[in-house]
Amino acid sequence: MVEDVRARGRAAVLEATSRFDGVTVEQIRVPHEELARACDELDSRVRAALEESIARLRQVSARDVPQGSTTEFDGSFVSTRWTPVDRVGLYVPGGRAVYPSTVVMNAVPAQVAGVESLALASPPGPSGLPHPVVMATAELLGVEEVWAMGGAQAIAAFAYGFDDGEVCEPVDVITGPGNAYVAGAKSLVRSFVGVDSIAGPTEIIVCADAQAKPELVATDLISQAEHDPLAASVLVTASADLVTRVQDELARQLETAKHRERIREAFAGPQSGILLVDSRSDMVRVANVYAGEHVEVMVEDPHEFARELRHGGTIFIGDYSPVALGDYCSGSNHVLPTSGTATHASPLGVHSFMKSSQIVSYTRDGLLDVADHIETLANAENLPAHGYAVHLRRES
């Protein structure tokens, strides 16, 4: 699919859209009047909720903008400067749910970073357009370039662009979650463009002790499992009594859960389970090895426990910080590293849309101070031309 879109452009995207989304579209780019109409028709309560989410994420993102630095060596300088990428492709999935929150999580940090060109892609529904709430959210954020395309074909289109009939310029960075095909496509294009991550199914690990409220533990495990039958819901505890009480709560809450069959399938999979360990320190060890996308801490002295956690996409502390808060309105980002990659990866943020340059400005005296060292190292590496480039400047 990726190679087909690279070779044939828009025509390949149209064919894939017909095949996988079951809809024939004549125009992939969404007309602005459709975005404006969707925004005008947006439920006022949904709009208010989105505006609050946008405002909080903007506030957090603004504080996260990396600052440059300058180091002086006796009148010579090395500076680090951060600048935004020129153009990004933001992917918003469809499928079992509607994700206007993902529009927010992708677009806001890109805008705060200073990216000038934003393009958003989301799969078309029966109307040939993305979901109206997704389009309305794009309009709220001022994202005018919206494409009705999803799956691997959308990722390929962002990476390579097309100009047959419509023009989609290639992007520098692609961000946003998606299914296994989206993740696979991102893995194929990441040597050509930047990508945020190769994300797997969503996951939660709850660290809880005997004082935890079983109804809260259970509802948070359920809330992640309703995403996908492959979602991982994990509880780790040193309290056998809590295990029993949580199991009872899970059974009770599942009876009325809207997506109970999907949730039961996720709970039954090998990715989910309850781990009974011997001690609080074992809970910390398990959580650090698991390196979860979402880590909830429901223990006595939760802040002390959280200080021992080295790995986790987002760590939610205490009874009043559920993952659902982070999904929508905490000010944090819900596009997070999965599958243990939190050992080295970070949540989506302004840094995802920026890159640094180092600027070297040495005086003649500054160069001469280290010229002997440079020539020595150049000779040690058998790269004499490097040394000569400095030697020549000694005589200038």
PDB file of C-alpha atoms in Angstrom, residues 204-225 232-237 239 241-253 263 267 273-275 283 296-299 318-323:
ATOM      1  CA  ILE A 204      -2.979   0.675  31.756  1.00  0.00           C
ATOM      2  CA  ILE A 205      -1.164  -0.630  34.793  1.00  0.00           C
ATOM      3  CA  VAL A 206      -2.707   0.187  38.177  1.00  0.00           C
ATOM      4  CA  CYS A 207      -0.452   0.001  41.233  1.00  0.00           C
ATOM      5  CA  ALA A 208      -2.716  -0.337  44.266  1.00  0.00           C
ATOM      6  CA  ASP A 209      -2.395  -1.361  47.892  1.00  0.00           C
ATOM      7  CA  ALA A 210      -4.881  -2.523  50.538  1.00  0.00           C
ATOM      8  CA  GLN A 211      -6.242   1.000  51.100  1.00  0.00           C
ATOM      9  CA  ALA A 212      -7.213   1.466  47.431  1.00  0.00           C
ATOM     10  CA  LYS A 213     -10.898   1.714  46.595  1.00  0.00           C
ATOM     11  CA  PRO A 214     -11.774  -1.385  44.561  1.00  0.00           C
ATOM     12  CA  GLU A 215     -14.567   0.375  42.674  1.00  0.00           C
ATOM     13  CA  LEU A 216     -12.111   2.981  41.370  1.00  0.00           C
ATOM     14  CA  VAL A 217      -9.499   0.391  40.420  1.00  0.00           C
ATOM     15  CA  ALA A 218     -12.132  -1.637  38.573  1.00  0.00           C
ATOM     16  CA  THR A 219     -13.642   1.276  36.673  1.00  0.00           C
ATOM     17  CA  ASP A 220     -10.232   2.442  35.449  1.00  0.00           C
ATOM     18  CA  LEU A 221      -9.296  -1.062  34.258  1.00  0.00           C
ATOM     19  CA  ILE A 222     -12.624  -1.221  32.425  1.00  0.00           C
ATOM     20  CA  SER A 223     -12.235   2.240  30.888  1.00  0.00           C
ATOM     21  CA  GLN A 224      -9.075   1.205  29.057  1.00  0.00           C
ATOM     22  CA  ALA A 225     -10.397  -2.209  28.047  1.00  0.00           C
ATOM     23  CA  ALA A 232      -4.118  -4.268  28.140  1.00  0.00           C
ATOM     24  CA  SER A 233      -5.521  -3.764  31.632  1.00  0.00           C
ATOM     25  CA  VAL A 234      -3.123  -4.777  34.411  1.00  0.00           C
ATOM     26  CA  LEU A 235      -3.395  -4.551  38.196  1.00  0.00           C
ATOM     27  CA  VAL A 236      -0.342  -5.075  40.382  1.00  0.00           C
ATOM     28  CA  THR A 237      -0.802  -5.262  44.142  1.00  0.00           C
ATOM     29  CA  SER A 239      -2.907  -7.235  48.783  1.00  0.00           C
ATOM     30  CA  ASP A 241      -7.821  -8.962  49.782  1.00  0.00           C
ATOM     31  CA  LEU A 242      -7.804  -6.145  47.209  1.00  0.00           C
ATOM     32  CA  VAL A 243      -7.607  -8.701  44.404  1.00  0.00           C
ATOM     33  CA  THR A 244     -10.825 -10.326  45.610  1.00  0.00           C
ATOM     34  CA  ARG A 245     -12.620  -7.033  46.036  1.00  0.00           C
ATOM     35  CA  VAL A 246     -11.526  -5.766  42.611  1.00  0.00           C
ATOM     36  CA  GLN A 247     -12.651  -8.991  40.936  1.00  0.00           C
ATOM     37  CA  ASP A 248     -16.063  -8.602  42.579  1.00  0.00           C
ATOM     38  CA  GLU A 249     -16.269  -5.003  41.382  1.00  0.00           C
ATOM     39  CA  LEU A 250     -15.272  -5.933  37.854  1.00  0.00           C
ATOM     40  CA  ALA A 251     -18.054  -8.508  37.698  1.00  0.00           C
ATOM     41  CA  ARG A 252     -20.589  -6.009  39.039  1.00  0.00           C
ATOM     42  CA  GLN A 253     -19.612  -3.116  36.766  1.00  0.00           C
ATOM     43  CA  ILE A 263     -14.086  -5.457  27.576  1.00  0.00           C
ATOM     44  CA  PHE A 267      -9.601  -8.947  30.012  1.00  0.00           C
ATOM     45  CA  GLY A 273      -4.203  -9.707  34.232  1.00  0.00           C
ATOM     46  CA  ILE A 274      -3.729  -9.248  37.965  1.00  0.00           C
ATOM     47  CA  LEU A 275      -0.242  -9.634  39.453  1.00  0.00           C
ATOM     48  CA  MET A 283       5.070  -3.218  42.755  1.00  0.00           C
ATOM     49  CA  GLU A 296      -2.063   4.760  37.962  1.00  0.00           C
ATOM     50  CA  VAL A 297      -0.839   4.988  41.550  1.00  0.00           C
ATOM     51  CA  MET A 298      -3.457   4.233  44.222  1.00  0.00           C
ATOM     52  CA  VAL A 299      -1.351   3.585  47.305  1.00  0.00           C
ATOM     53  CA  GLY A 318      -4.260   9.359  43.614  1.00  0.00           C
ATOM     54  CA  ASP A 319      -7.984   8.716  43.512  1.00  0.00           C
ATOM     55  CA  TYR A 320      -8.826  11.881  41.601  1.00  0.00           C
ATOM     56  CA  SER A 321      -6.402  11.493  38.687  1.00  0.00           C
ATOM     57  CA  PRO A 322      -7.909   8.765  36.492  1.00  0.00           C
ATOM     58  CA  VAL A 323      -6.651   8.044  32.986  1.00  0.00           C
TER      59      VAL A 323
END
